[in-house]
Amino acid sequence: SEPTVDDSAANANQAEEINIVDENSATDSQSGISSNDLDSGSNTLESLEAKMSSIYFGFDKYKLADEDVDTLQQNVKLIQGDDEAMAIANKYSLKLEGNCDEWGSDEYNFALGLKRANAVKDELINSGVASERITLVSYGASNPVCTEKTQECWSKNRRVDFKLLP
C-alpha cells in the first residue's frame, strides 16, 4: 500500500528547481545545498542519517517516553547542525516516517504511524526545529525492520525513523 502523507506538510515542501553548474557541482537555488555537500566525506546524507536514532514506542502508544526525549535531543543536535562538522545538516529538510507492528487493521496502523510522527514533530518544533523543514509520512505496518513473530521483533517495528531530504 501507498504511504499516507500529511498534505499540509507535503504542500509546503513541493519540489524545487535545481540549477546545474557542472557535472560535479549542482546547487539547489533555494536551499544552497550542492552535490558536493551530498558526497563530502563523513557528512554525506547517509552518514548523517545513520547518526540519528529512531524513536521507539510501546504497543498502541504514540506519546514519547522520557528516555525517548533524550534520544530525540541528540537527533536535534544533528538536525540543527549544532556541531560544526554537522552544520550542513541544517540545510536539509526532515522526513519523519511513522511505523507500526503488524497488529491492528491497515487503517488503524496508518493513523497510529501518523500520530507517532506528529508526536516527534511536536517535540522537534519545541526544540527549535522549524516546522517548514518537517514532512510526515506513515507506513503503518508496511515497512518492518524485523519480521519474526516475537515481542522483541514487534517492538523494533513500532518506531519513527528520520530521513534527511535535500
PDB file of C-alpha atoms in Angstrom:
ATOM      1  CA  SER A   1       0.000   0.000   0.000  1.00  0.00           C
ATOM      2  CA  GLU A   2       0.945   3.598  -0.520  1.00  0.00           C
ATOM      3  CA  PRO A   3       2.172   5.598   2.491  1.00  0.00           C
ATOM      4  CA  THR A   4      -0.103   8.372   3.674  1.00  0.00           C
ATOM      5  CA  VAL A   5       1.330  11.870   3.796  1.00  0.00           C
ATOM      6  CA  ASP A   6       0.289  14.902   5.820  1.00  0.00           C
ATOM      7  CA  ASP A   7      -0.976  17.081   2.938  1.00  0.00           C
ATOM      8  CA  SER A   8      -0.201  20.414   4.602  1.00  0.00           C
ATOM      9  CA  ALA A   9       3.423  19.425   5.110  1.00  0.00           C
ATOM     10  CA  ALA A  10       3.651  17.936   1.618  1.00  0.00           C
ATOM     11  CA  ASN A  11       2.334  21.133   0.031  1.00  0.00           C
ATOM     12  CA  ALA A  12       4.879  23.195   1.947  1.00  0.00           C
ATOM     13  CA  ASN A  13       7.704  21.026   0.628  1.00  0.00           C
ATOM     14  CA  GLN A  14       6.965  20.958  -3.100  1.00  0.00           C
ATOM     15  CA  ALA A  15       9.838  20.125  -5.429  1.00  0.00           C
ATOM     16  CA  GLU A  16      12.196  22.990  -6.145  1.00  0.00           C
ATOM     17  CA  GLU A  17      14.106  23.641  -9.360  1.00  0.00           C
ATOM     18  CA  ILE A  18      17.775  22.660  -9.352  1.00  0.00           C
ATOM     19  CA  ASN A  19      20.344  24.667 -11.311  1.00  0.00           C
ATOM     20  CA  ILE A  20      23.255  22.572 -12.545  1.00  0.00           C
ATOM     21  CA  VAL A  21      26.562  24.434 -12.630  1.00  0.00           C
ATOM     22  CA  ASP A  22      28.588  21.490 -13.890  1.00  0.00           C
ATOM     23  CA  GLU A  23      28.579  17.711 -13.550  1.00  0.00           C
ATOM     24  CA  ASN A  24      30.383  17.769 -10.178  1.00  0.00           C
ATOM     25  CA  SER A  25      28.710  20.781  -8.627  1.00  0.00           C
ATOM     26  CA  ALA A  26      24.916  21.070  -8.673  1.00  0.00           C
ATOM     27  CA  THR A  27      23.371  23.624  -6.339  1.00  0.00           C
ATOM     28  CA  ASP A  28      19.745  23.844  -5.284  1.00  0.00           C
ATOM     29  CA  SER A  29      18.854  27.517  -5.700  1.00  0.00           C
ATOM     30  CA  GLN A  30      16.522  27.543  -2.681  1.00  0.00           C
ATOM     31  CA  SER A  31      18.483  25.561  -0.065  1.00  0.00           C
ATOM     32  CA  GLY A  32      22.055  26.221  -1.171  1.00  0.00           C
ATOM     33  CA  ILE A  33      22.916  22.509  -0.993  1.00  0.00           C
ATOM     34  CA  SER A  34      25.481  21.470  -3.553  1.00  0.00           C
ATOM     35  CA  SER A  35      26.110  17.973  -4.863  1.00  0.00           C
ATOM     36  CA  ASN A  36      29.491  18.174  -3.131  1.00  0.00           C
ATOM     37  CA  ASP A  37      27.624  18.546   0.191  1.00  0.00           C
ATOM     38  CA  LEU A  38      25.854  15.260  -0.502  1.00  0.00           C
ATOM     39  CA  ASP A  39      29.144  13.456  -1.139  1.00  0.00           C
ATOM     40  CA  SER A  40      31.629  15.166   1.182  1.00  0.00           C
ATOM     41  CA  GLY A  41      33.350  12.648   3.423  1.00  0.00           C
ATOM     42  CA  SER A  42      31.721  11.976   6.790  1.00  0.00           C
ATOM     43  CA  ASN A  43      28.923  14.470   6.128  1.00  0.00           C
ATOM     44  CA  THR A  44      27.115  12.528   3.421  1.00  0.00           C
ATOM     45  CA  LEU A  45      23.360  12.375   3.618  1.00  0.00           C
ATOM     46  CA  GLU A  46      23.518   8.682   4.513  1.00  0.00           C
ATOM     47  CA  SER A  47      26.148   9.137   7.223  1.00  0.00           C
ATOM     48  CA  LEU A  48      24.162  11.949   8.841  1.00  0.00           C
ATOM     49  CA  GLU A  49      21.006   9.813   8.785  1.00  0.00           C
ATOM     50  CA  ALA A  50      22.924   6.873  10.256  1.00  0.00           C
ATOM     51  CA  LYS A  51      23.871   9.027  13.259  1.00  0.00           C
ATOM     52  CA  MET A  52      20.209   9.757  14.017  1.00  0.00           C
ATOM     53  CA  SER A  53      18.420   7.269  16.240  1.00  0.00           C
ATOM     54  CA  SER A  54      14.896   6.047  15.640  1.00  0.00           C
ATOM     55  CA  ILE A  55      12.334   6.761  18.343  1.00  0.00           C
ATOM     56  CA  TYR A  56      10.535   3.652  19.649  1.00  0.00           C
ATOM     57  CA  PHE A  57       7.043   3.366  21.094  1.00  0.00           C
ATOM     58  CA  GLY A  58       5.149   0.938  23.278  1.00  0.00           C
ATOM     59  CA  PHE A  59       2.311  -1.200  21.978  1.00  0.00           C
ATOM     60  CA  ASP A  60      -0.585   1.013  20.853  1.00  0.00           C
ATOM     61  CA  LYS A  61       1.265   4.144  22.096  1.00  0.00           C
ATOM     62  CA  TYR A  62       2.201   7.392  20.402  1.00  0.00           C
ATOM     63  CA  LYS A  63       3.370   9.528  23.327  1.00  0.00           C
ATOM     64  CA  LEU A  64       7.114   9.943  23.822  1.00  0.00           C
ATOM     65  CA  ALA A  65       8.646   8.390  26.932  1.00  0.00           C
ATOM     66  CA  ASP A  66      11.249  10.388  28.902  1.00  0.00           C
ATOM     67  CA  GLU A  67      14.147   8.295  27.562  1.00  0.00           C
ATOM     68  CA  ASP A  68      12.898   8.936  24.018  1.00  0.00           C
ATOM     69  CA  VAL A  69      13.009  12.703  24.588  1.00  0.00           C
ATOM     70  CA  ASP A  70      16.713  12.324  25.442  1.00  0.00           C
ATOM     71  CA  THR A  71      17.286  10.370  22.207  1.00  0.00           C
ATOM     72  CA  LEU A  72      15.353  12.996  20.289  1.00  0.00           C
ATOM     73  CA  GLN A  73      17.524  15.780  21.726  1.00  0.00           C
ATOM     74  CA  GLN A  74      20.613  14.020  20.364  1.00  0.00           C
ATOM     75  CA  ASN A  75      18.935  13.965  16.951  1.00  0.00           C
ATOM     76  CA  VAL A  76      18.084  17.673  17.286  1.00  0.00           C
ATOM     77  CA  LYS A  77      21.787  18.458  17.701  1.00  0.00           C
ATOM     78  CA  LEU A  78      22.447  16.791  14.338  1.00  0.00           C
ATOM     79  CA  ILE A  79      19.377  18.278  12.633  1.00  0.00           C
ATOM     80  CA  GLN A  80      20.170  21.793  13.814  1.00  0.00           C
ATOM     81  CA  GLY A  81      23.827  21.469  12.889  1.00  0.00           C
ATOM     82  CA  ASP A  82      24.996  22.418  16.398  1.00  0.00           C
ATOM     83  CA  ASP A  83      28.250  20.526  15.848  1.00  0.00           C
ATOM     84  CA  GLU A  84      30.493  22.383  13.371  1.00  0.00           C
ATOM     85  CA  ALA A  85      31.120  19.175  11.400  1.00  0.00           C
ATOM     86  CA  MET A  86      27.361  18.651  11.077  1.00  0.00           C
ATOM     87  CA  ALA A  87      26.432  22.237  10.177  1.00  0.00           C
ATOM     88  CA  ILE A  88      25.463  21.052   6.720  1.00  0.00           C
ATOM     89  CA  ALA A  89      22.551  19.061   8.221  1.00  0.00           C
ATOM     90  CA  ASN A  90      20.787  22.343   8.898  1.00  0.00           C
ATOM     91  CA  LYS A  91      20.330  22.752   5.125  1.00  0.00           C
ATOM     92  CA  TYR A  92      18.236  19.591   4.795  1.00  0.00           C
ATOM     93  CA  SER A  93      14.521  19.041   5.204  1.00  0.00           C
ATOM     94  CA  LEU A  94      13.475  16.248   7.508  1.00  0.00           C
ATOM     95  CA  LYS A  95      11.040  13.426   6.794  1.00  0.00           C
ATOM     96  CA  LEU A  96       9.594  11.617   9.804  1.00  0.00           C
ATOM     97  CA  GLU A  97       8.471   8.093   8.955  1.00  0.00           C
ATOM     98  CA  GLY A  98       5.891   6.595  11.338  1.00  0.00           C
ATOM     99  CA  ASN A  99       5.826   2.798  11.578  1.00  0.00           C
ATOM    100  CA  CYS A 100       3.820   0.172  13.453  1.00  0.00           C
ATOM    101  CA  ASP A 101       3.931  -3.527  14.240  1.00  0.00           C
ATOM    102  CA  GLU A 102       1.639  -5.929  12.400  1.00  0.00           C
ATOM    103  CA  TRP A 103      -1.168  -5.815  14.973  1.00  0.00           C
ATOM    104  CA  GLY A 104      -4.288  -3.868  14.051  1.00  0.00           C
ATOM    105  CA  SER A 105      -6.008  -3.034  10.778  1.00  0.00           C
ATOM    106  CA  ASP A 106      -4.196  -1.207   7.990  1.00  0.00           C
ATOM    107  CA  GLU A 107      -6.300   1.909   8.598  1.00  0.00           C
ATOM    108  CA  TYR A 108      -5.569   1.863  12.323  1.00  0.00           C
ATOM    109  CA  ASN A 109      -1.834   1.362  11.812  1.00  0.00           C
ATOM    110  CA  PHE A 110      -1.560   4.157   9.222  1.00  0.00           C
ATOM    111  CA  ALA A 111      -3.321   6.513  11.653  1.00  0.00           C
ATOM    112  CA  LEU A 112      -1.131   5.365  14.573  1.00  0.00           C
ATOM    113  CA  GLY A 113       2.050   5.789  12.489  1.00  0.00           C
ATOM    114  CA  LEU A 114       0.985   9.348  11.675  1.00  0.00           C
ATOM    115  CA  LYS A 115       0.249  10.086  15.358  1.00  0.00           C
ATOM    116  CA  ARG A 116       3.732   8.842  16.259  1.00  0.00           C
ATOM    117  CA  ALA A 117       5.341  11.011  13.577  1.00  0.00           C
ATOM    118  CA  ASN A 118       3.281  14.007  14.783  1.00  0.00           C
ATOM    119  CA  ALA A 119       4.392  13.454  18.384  1.00  0.00           C
ATOM    120  CA  VAL A 120       8.036  13.520  17.254  1.00  0.00           C
ATOM    121  CA  LYS A 121       7.370  16.579  15.072  1.00  0.00           C
ATOM    122  CA  ASP A 122       5.828  18.463  18.011  1.00  0.00           C
ATOM    123  CA  GLU A 123       8.870  17.739  20.173  1.00  0.00           C
ATOM    124  CA  LEU A 124      11.249  18.791  17.369  1.00  0.00           C
ATOM    125  CA  ILE A 125       9.381  22.090  16.972  1.00  0.00           C
ATOM    126  CA  ASN A 126       9.508  22.613  20.761  1.00  0.00           C
ATOM    127  CA  SER A 127      13.275  22.094  20.486  1.00  0.00           C
ATOM    128  CA  GLY A 128      13.650  24.804  17.849  1.00  0.00           C
ATOM    129  CA  VAL A 129      13.468  22.906  14.553  1.00  0.00           C
ATOM    130  CA  ALA A 130      11.471  24.942  12.021  1.00  0.00           C
ATOM    131  CA  SER A 131       8.151  23.270  11.195  1.00  0.00           C
ATOM    132  CA  GLU A 132       8.664  24.103   7.499  1.00  0.00           C
ATOM    133  CA  ARG A 133      11.589  21.674   7.435  1.00  0.00           C
ATOM    134  CA  ILE A 134       9.480  18.708   8.587  1.00  0.00           C
ATOM    135  CA  THR A 135       7.396  16.356   6.444  1.00  0.00           C
ATOM    136  CA  LEU A 136       5.432  13.410   7.822  1.00  0.00           C
ATOM    137  CA  VAL A 137       4.644  10.014   6.339  1.00  0.00           C
ATOM    138  CA  SER A 138       3.060   6.905   7.839  1.00  0.00           C
ATOM    139  CA  TYR A 139       3.952   3.472   6.570  1.00  0.00           C
ATOM    140  CA  GLY A 140       1.693   1.696   9.059  1.00  0.00           C
ATOM    141  CA  ALA A 141       2.880  -1.915   9.276  1.00  0.00           C
ATOM    142  CA  SER A 142       4.167  -1.983   5.679  1.00  0.00           C
ATOM    143  CA  ASN A 143       7.820  -1.132   6.462  1.00  0.00           C
ATOM    144  CA  PRO A 144       9.022  -3.627   9.107  1.00  0.00           C
ATOM    145  CA  VAL A 145      12.683  -3.883  10.072  1.00  0.00           C
ATOM    146  CA  CYS A 146      12.044  -7.255  11.700  1.00  0.00           C
ATOM    147  CA  THR A 147       9.627  -9.990  10.591  1.00  0.00           C
ATOM    148  CA  GLU A 148       9.961 -12.624  13.330  1.00  0.00           C
ATOM    149  CA  LYS A 149       6.842 -13.367  15.375  1.00  0.00           C
ATOM    150  CA  THR A 150       8.264 -12.233  18.757  1.00  0.00           C
ATOM    151  CA  GLN A 151       7.637  -9.378  21.188  1.00  0.00           C
ATOM    152  CA  GLU A 152      11.217  -8.144  20.703  1.00  0.00           C
ATOM    153  CA  CYS A 153      10.795  -8.036  16.945  1.00  0.00           C
ATOM    154  CA  TRP A 154       7.419  -6.290  17.069  1.00  0.00           C
ATOM    155  CA  SER A 155       8.873  -3.629  19.389  1.00  0.00           C
ATOM    156  CA  LYS A 156      11.519  -2.797  16.743  1.00  0.00           C
ATOM    157  CA  ASN A 157       8.768  -2.025  14.236  1.00  0.00           C
ATOM    158  CA  ARG A 158       6.944   0.489  16.489  1.00  0.00           C
ATOM    159  CA  ARG A 159       9.104   3.484  15.633  1.00  0.00           C
ATOM    160  CA  VAL A 160       9.648   6.804  13.883  1.00  0.00           C
ATOM    161  CA  ASP A 161      12.642   6.947  11.543  1.00  0.00           C
ATOM    162  CA  PHE A 162      14.423  10.157  10.479  1.00  0.00           C
ATOM    163  CA  LYS A 163      15.341  10.808   6.850  1.00  0.00           C
ATOM    164  CA  LEU A 164      17.092  13.910   5.506  1.00  0.00           C
ATOM    165  CA  LEU A 165      15.909  15.386   2.213  1.00  0.00           C
ATOM    166  CA  PRO A 166      17.898  17.853   0.093  1.00  0.00           C
TER     167      PRO A 166
END
